[in-house]
mmCIF file of C-alpha atoms and ligand atoms in Angstrom:
data_model
loop_
_atom_site.group_PDB
_atom_site.id
_atom_site.type_symbol
_atom_site.label_atom_id
_atom_site.label_comp_id
_atom_site.label_asym_id
_atom_site.label_seq_id
_atom_site.Cartn_x
_atom_site.Cartn_y
_atom_site.Cartn_z
ATOM 1 C CA MET A 1 -0.101 0.453 -0.224
ATOM 2 C CA SER A 2 1.229 3.198 -1.507
ATOM 3 C CA PHE A 3 2.979 5.079 1.882
ATOM 4 C CA LEU A 4 0.953 7.922 0.017
ATOM 5 C CA LEU A 5 -2.179 6.716 0.867
ATOM 6 C CA ASN A 6 -1.420 5.725 4.707
ATOM 7 C CA LEU A 7 -0.353 9.521 5.085
ATOM 8 C CA PHE A 8 -4.031 10.877 3.451
ATOM 9 C CA ARG A 9 -5.570 8.320 5.434
ATOM 10 C CA SER A 10 -4.652 8.688 9.067
ATOM 11 C CA ARG A 11 -5.389 12.775 8.469
ATOM 12 C CA THR A 12 -7.662 13.344 5.610
ATOM 13 C CA LYS A 13 -11.422 12.599 5.468
ATOM 14 C CA HIS A 14 -10.532 13.744 1.347
ATOM 15 C CA ALA A 15 -8.590 14.702 -1.057
ATOM 16 C CA ASP A 16 -8.391 15.871 -4.413
ATOM 17 C CA ILE A 17 -4.481 16.384 -5.945
ATOM 18 C CA THR A 18 -3.567 17.460 -9.410
ATOM 19 C CA ILE A 19 0.701 17.107 -10.135
ATOM 20 C CA CYS A 20 1.079 19.449 -13.108
ATOM 21 C CA GLY A 21 3.958 21.038 -15.129
ATOM 22 C CA LEU A 22 5.793 20.267 -18.994
ATOM 23 C CA ASP A 23 5.522 16.492 -20.345
ATOM 24 C CA ASP A 24 8.370 14.496 -18.888
ATOM 25 C CA ALA A 25 8.748 16.577 -16.236
ATOM 26 C CA GLY A 26 8.205 13.205 -14.107
ATOM 27 C CA LYS A 27 4.848 13.605 -12.805
ATOM 28 C CA THR A 28 4.032 10.098 -13.617
ATOM 29 C CA THR A 29 7.247 8.349 -12.347
ATOM 30 C CA ILE A 30 6.511 10.403 -9.220
ATOM 31 C CA LEU A 31 3.039 9.551 -9.063
ATOM 32 C CA LYS A 32 4.488 5.329 -9.704
ATOM 33 C CA PHE A 33 7.043 5.691 -6.883
ATOM 34 C CA LEU A 34 4.545 7.433 -4.460
ATOM 35 C CA GLU A 35 2.124 3.920 -5.466
ATOM 36 C CA THR A 36 5.006 1.325 -4.993
ATOM 37 C CA GLY A 37 8.045 3.273 -3.260
ATOM 38 C CA GLU A 38 10.074 2.838 -5.523
ATOM 39 C CA PHE A 39 11.640 3.936 -9.853
ATOM 40 C CA VAL A 40 9.356 2.526 -11.981
ATOM 41 C CA GLU A 41 10.250 3.411 -15.694
ATOM 42 C CA THR A 42 6.799 5.122 -17.052
ATOM 43 C CA THR A 43 6.209 4.318 -21.515
ATOM 44 C CA PRO A 44 5.928 8.346 -22.303
ATOM 45 C CA THR A 45 1.832 8.337 -24.579
ATOM 46 C CA MET A 46 1.702 10.151 -27.906
ATOM 47 C CA GLY A 47 -0.991 12.162 -26.531
ATOM 48 C CA VAL A 48 -1.868 11.108 -23.066
ATOM 49 C CA ASN A 49 -1.990 14.357 -20.800
ATOM 50 C CA ARG A 50 -4.160 13.457 -18.045
ATOM 51 C CA GLU A 51 -4.223 10.525 -16.064
ATOM 52 C CA THR A 52 -5.727 9.580 -12.581
ATOM 53 C CA LEU A 53 -5.695 7.721 -9.225
ATOM 54 C CA HIS A 54 -8.337 6.314 -7.486
ATOM 55 C CA LEU A 55 -7.786 5.376 -3.895
ATOM 56 C CA PRO A 56 -9.536 6.068 -1.083
ATOM 57 C CA ASN A 57 -10.198 8.852 0.367
ATOM 58 C CA LEU A 58 -7.859 10.765 -2.036
ATOM 59 C CA GLN A 59 -7.725 10.991 -5.846
ATOM 60 C CA ILE A 60 -5.107 12.160 -7.559
ATOM 61 C CA ASN A 61 -5.540 13.495 -11.094
ATOM 62 C CA VAL A 62 -2.106 14.071 -13.148
ATOM 63 C CA PHE A 63 -1.996 16.661 -16.016
ATOM 64 C CA ASP A 64 0.583 17.640 -19.239
ATOM 65 C CA LEU A 65 0.386 20.915 -19.289
ATOM 66 C CA ALA A 66 2.990 21.828 -22.518
ATOM 67 C CA GLY A 67 0.899 24.863 -24.322
ATOM 68 C CA GLN A 68 -1.968 22.148 -25.985
ATOM 69 C CA GLU A 69 -5.224 23.981 -26.792
ATOM 70 C CA ASP A 70 -7.384 22.205 -24.516
ATOM 71 C CA PHE A 71 -5.414 23.682 -21.632
ATOM 72 C CA ARG A 72 -7.886 26.441 -20.654
ATOM 73 C CA ASN A 73 -10.383 23.677 -20.177
ATOM 74 C CA MET A 74 -8.113 21.334 -18.187
ATOM 75 C CA TRP A 75 -7.921 25.091 -15.290
ATOM 76 C CA HIS A 76 -12.556 24.540 -14.614
ATOM 77 C CA ASN A 77 -11.401 21.208 -14.474
ATOM 78 C CA ILE A 78 -7.847 22.369 -12.139
ATOM 79 C CA ASN A 79 -9.772 24.866 -10.440
ATOM 80 C CA GLU A 80 -13.776 23.154 -9.489
ATOM 81 C CA LYS A 81 -11.612 19.962 -7.262
ATOM 82 C CA SER A 82 -8.057 20.848 -6.468
ATOM 83 C CA ASP A 83 -6.766 21.124 -2.616
ATOM 84 C CA GLY A 84 -3.724 21.329 -3.622
ATOM 85 C CA ILE A 85 -1.546 21.635 -6.545
ATOM 86 C CA VAL A 86 1.985 19.281 -7.303
ATOM 87 C CA PHE A 87 3.591 21.539 -9.623
ATOM 88 C CA VAL A 88 6.618 18.957 -10.711
ATOM 89 C CA ILE A 89 9.310 20.716 -13.261
ATOM 90 C CA ASP A 90 12.503 18.808 -14.314
ATOM 91 C CA ARG A 91 15.798 21.176 -13.335
ATOM 92 C CA SER A 92 17.892 19.404 -15.329
ATOM 93 C CA ASN A 93 16.380 20.433 -18.617
ATOM 94 C CA ILE A 94 17.558 23.500 -19.492
ATOM 95 C CA MET A 95 16.043 24.785 -22.869
ATOM 96 C CA ARG A 96 12.358 24.527 -21.547
ATOM 97 C CA PHE A 97 13.215 27.001 -18.663
ATOM 98 C CA ASP A 98 11.008 29.131 -19.666
ATOM 99 C CA GLU A 99 8.716 27.366 -21.016
ATOM 100 C CA ALA A 100 7.761 25.638 -17.192
ATOM 101 C CA LYS A 101 8.081 29.429 -16.633
ATOM 102 C CA ASP A 102 5.615 30.369 -18.327
ATOM 103 C CA VAL A 103 3.040 27.659 -17.561
ATOM 104 C CA PHE A 104 3.462 27.797 -13.719
ATOM 105 C CA GLU A 105 2.862 31.673 -13.955
ATOM 106 C CA GLN A 106 -0.258 30.552 -15.741
ATOM 107 C CA THR A 107 -0.498 27.676 -13.413
ATOM 108 C CA ILE A 108 -0.964 29.597 -10.370
ATOM 109 C CA HIS A 109 -2.874 33.391 -12.551
ATOM 110 C CA ALA A 110 -5.369 30.818 -13.101
ATOM 111 C CA GLN A 111 -6.471 29.517 -8.907
ATOM 112 C CA LEU A 112 -9.718 30.831 -7.317
ATOM 113 C CA ASP A 113 -8.941 29.727 -4.339
ATOM 114 C CA GLN A 114 -7.342 31.889 -1.776
ATOM 115 C CA ASP A 115 -6.569 28.446 -0.089
ATOM 116 C CA LEU A 116 -4.357 26.809 -2.295
ATOM 117 C CA ILE A 117 -1.524 25.033 -1.676
ATOM 118 C CA ILE A 118 1.134 24.775 -3.714
ATOM 119 C CA LEU A 119 3.867 21.469 -4.005
ATOM 120 C CA ILE A 120 6.862 22.398 -6.056
ATOM 121 C CA LEU A 121 8.959 19.154 -7.315
ATOM 122 C CA LEU A 122 12.356 20.024 -8.421
ATOM 123 C CA ASN A 123 13.174 16.570 -9.985
ATOM 124 C CA LYS A 124 15.713 15.396 -12.274
ATOM 125 C CA SER A 125 18.113 15.664 -8.930
ATOM 126 C CA ASP A 126 19.930 13.017 -9.249
ATOM 127 C CA GLU A 127 21.404 14.642 -12.884
ATOM 128 C CA SER A 128 23.942 16.165 -13.250
ATOM 129 C CA ASP A 129 23.705 19.289 -13.960
ATOM 130 C CA VAL A 130 21.064 20.581 -12.709
ATOM 131 C CA ILE A 131 19.348 24.185 -12.274
ATOM 132 C CA GLU A 132 20.366 25.532 -8.961
ATOM 133 C CA LYS A 133 17.213 25.662 -6.227
ATOM 134 C CA SER A 134 17.377 29.483 -5.767
ATOM 135 C CA LEU A 135 17.638 30.631 -8.653
ATOM 136 C CA PHE A 136 14.199 28.670 -8.680
ATOM 137 C CA ILE A 137 12.977 30.760 -6.150
ATOM 138 C CA GLU A 138 14.130 33.440 -7.998
ATOM 139 C CA GLU A 139 12.855 33.337 -11.635
ATOM 140 C CA PHE A 140 9.893 31.431 -10.994
ATOM 141 C CA LYS A 141 8.861 34.902 -8.243
ATOM 142 C CA LEU A 142 8.063 32.276 -5.815
ATOM 143 C CA LEU A 143 8.491 35.003 -2.457
ATOM 144 C CA ASP A 144 5.612 36.883 -4.391
ATOM 145 C CA LEU A 145 3.278 34.036 -4.227
ATOM 146 C CA PRO A 146 0.095 34.759 -2.085
ATOM 147 C CA PHE A 147 -0.119 31.327 -1.846
ATOM 148 C CA LYS A 148 1.061 28.648 0.460
ATOM 149 C CA TRP A 149 4.567 27.022 -0.888
ATOM 150 C CA ALA A 150 7.546 24.793 -0.667
ATOM 151 C CA VAL A 151 10.064 23.804 -2.702
ATOM 152 C CA PHE A 152 12.135 20.297 -3.349
ATOM 153 C CA GLU A 153 14.724 18.717 -4.430
ATOM 154 C CA THR A 154 13.188 15.486 -5.293
ATOM 155 C CA SER A 155 14.464 12.284 -7.148
ATOM 156 C CA ALA A 156 12.154 10.257 -9.143
ATOM 157 C CA LYS A 157 14.373 7.844 -10.137
ATOM 158 C CA THR A 158 16.456 7.822 -5.709
ATOM 159 C CA GLY A 159 13.751 8.562 -3.967
ATOM 160 C CA GLU A 160 15.654 11.390 -2.630
ATOM 161 C CA GLY A 161 13.546 14.667 -1.211
ATOM 162 C CA ILE A 162 10.116 12.771 -2.393
ATOM 163 C CA PHE A 163 8.700 11.341 1.526
ATOM 164 C CA ASN A 164 9.813 14.540 2.396
ATOM 165 C CA ALA A 165 7.441 17.612 -0.375
ATOM 166 C CA PHE A 166 4.554 14.840 -0.067
ATOM 167 C CA LYS A 167 5.231 14.639 3.806
ATOM 168 C CA TRP A 168 4.863 18.715 3.991
ATOM 169 C CA PHE A 169 2.448 18.372 1.680
ATOM 170 C CA VAL A 170 -0.101 16.410 3.756
ATOM 171 C CA ASP A 171 0.804 17.600 6.813
ATOM 172 C CA GLU A 172 -0.736 20.686 5.455
ATOM 173 C CA PHE A 173 -4.203 19.014 4.594
ATOM 174 C CA VAL A 174 -4.815 18.471 8.739
HETATM 175 N N1 GDP B 1 16.731 11.100 -13.992
HETATM 176 C C1 GDP B 1 16.217 11.079 -14.048
HETATM 177 N N2 GDP B 1 14.952 11.309 -15.020
HETATM 178 C C2 GDP B 1 13.921 10.559 -14.492
HETATM 179 C C3 GDP B 1 13.010 11.465 -13.150
HETATM 180 N N3 GDP B 1 12.138 11.041 -13.185
HETATM 181 C C4 GDP B 1 11.195 10.708 -14.546
HETATM 182 N N4 GDP B 1 12.491 10.273 -14.753
HETATM 183 C C5 GDP B 1 12.687 9.843 -16.591
HETATM 184 O O1 GDP B 1 12.225 10.855 -16.654
HETATM 185 C C6 GDP B 1 11.245 10.198 -18.255
HETATM 186 C C7 GDP B 1 9.522 11.154 -18.202
HETATM 187 O O2 GDP B 1 9.232 10.869 -16.935
HETATM 188 P P1 GDP B 1 7.973 10.096 -17.156
HETATM 189 O O3 GDP B 1 7.187 10.073 -15.433
HETATM 190 O O4 GDP B 1 7.243 9.900 -17.863
HETATM 191 O O5 GDP B 1 7.319 12.563 -16.984
HETATM 192 P P2 GDP B 1 6.245 12.974 -17.375
HETATM 193 O O6 GDP B 1 5.638 13.089 -18.924
HETATM 194 O O7 GDP B 1 5.960 14.275 -15.977
HETATM 195 O O8 GDP B 1 5.095 11.839 -16.885
HETATM 196 C C8 GDP B 1 10.748 8.882 -17.944
HETATM 197 O O9 GDP B 1 12.273 8.410 -18.765
HETATM 198 C C9 GDP B 1 11.639 8.994 -16.479
HETATM 199 O O10 GDP B 1 12.053 7.304 -15.766
HETATM 200 C C10 GDP B 1 14.266 10.982 -11.642
HETATM 201 O O11 GDP B 1 13.570 12.192 -11.594
HETATM 202 N N5 GDP B 1 15.583 11.660 -12.281
HETATM 203 MG MG1 MG B 2 3.186 10.993 -17.681
#
């Protein structure tokens, strides 16, 4: 049984969380890690940009946000349903840094719920050439955010940071 589910079960009645970020950031791998407690190789499927995991007390929606046409239609879903957002960034991909930033800003500006909790994961921390956390905080203007947020350095490959990140997140729902 997943440790995430155990964390939620002991603390909340029901929660909907949304995991979003660019394609290839590692969202599905993180989801699998949360389910199984280990790294599982994923096979990206073209055209599929949405998955949902239904567990007792917990629903997790996963969205790939890369400027696709139905991008805006997703916000209704996310705003209506989500108690919290997990935004995943591939910190080893400098080429897509600006794209990730744009999508992050759109995500934030679309939020209607002031009580929303945002967990930001700087994923692929096991890679040798990664963007510094302090640079992310500055470039993504996190200090100006009107929401409760936290940034964690994670690796869905080694498991680094994942437990602490989701422990923080789940504790915010108490
Ligand atoms: N090195 C490394 N690779 C990762 C990590 N997380 C995911 N990946 C790899 O990145 C690729 C995309 O992952 P996936 O979970 O499908 O991304 P998604 O499109 O955001 O769902 C896969 O080859 C994963 O094995 C990580 O923390 N470190
Ligand atoms: Mg995926």
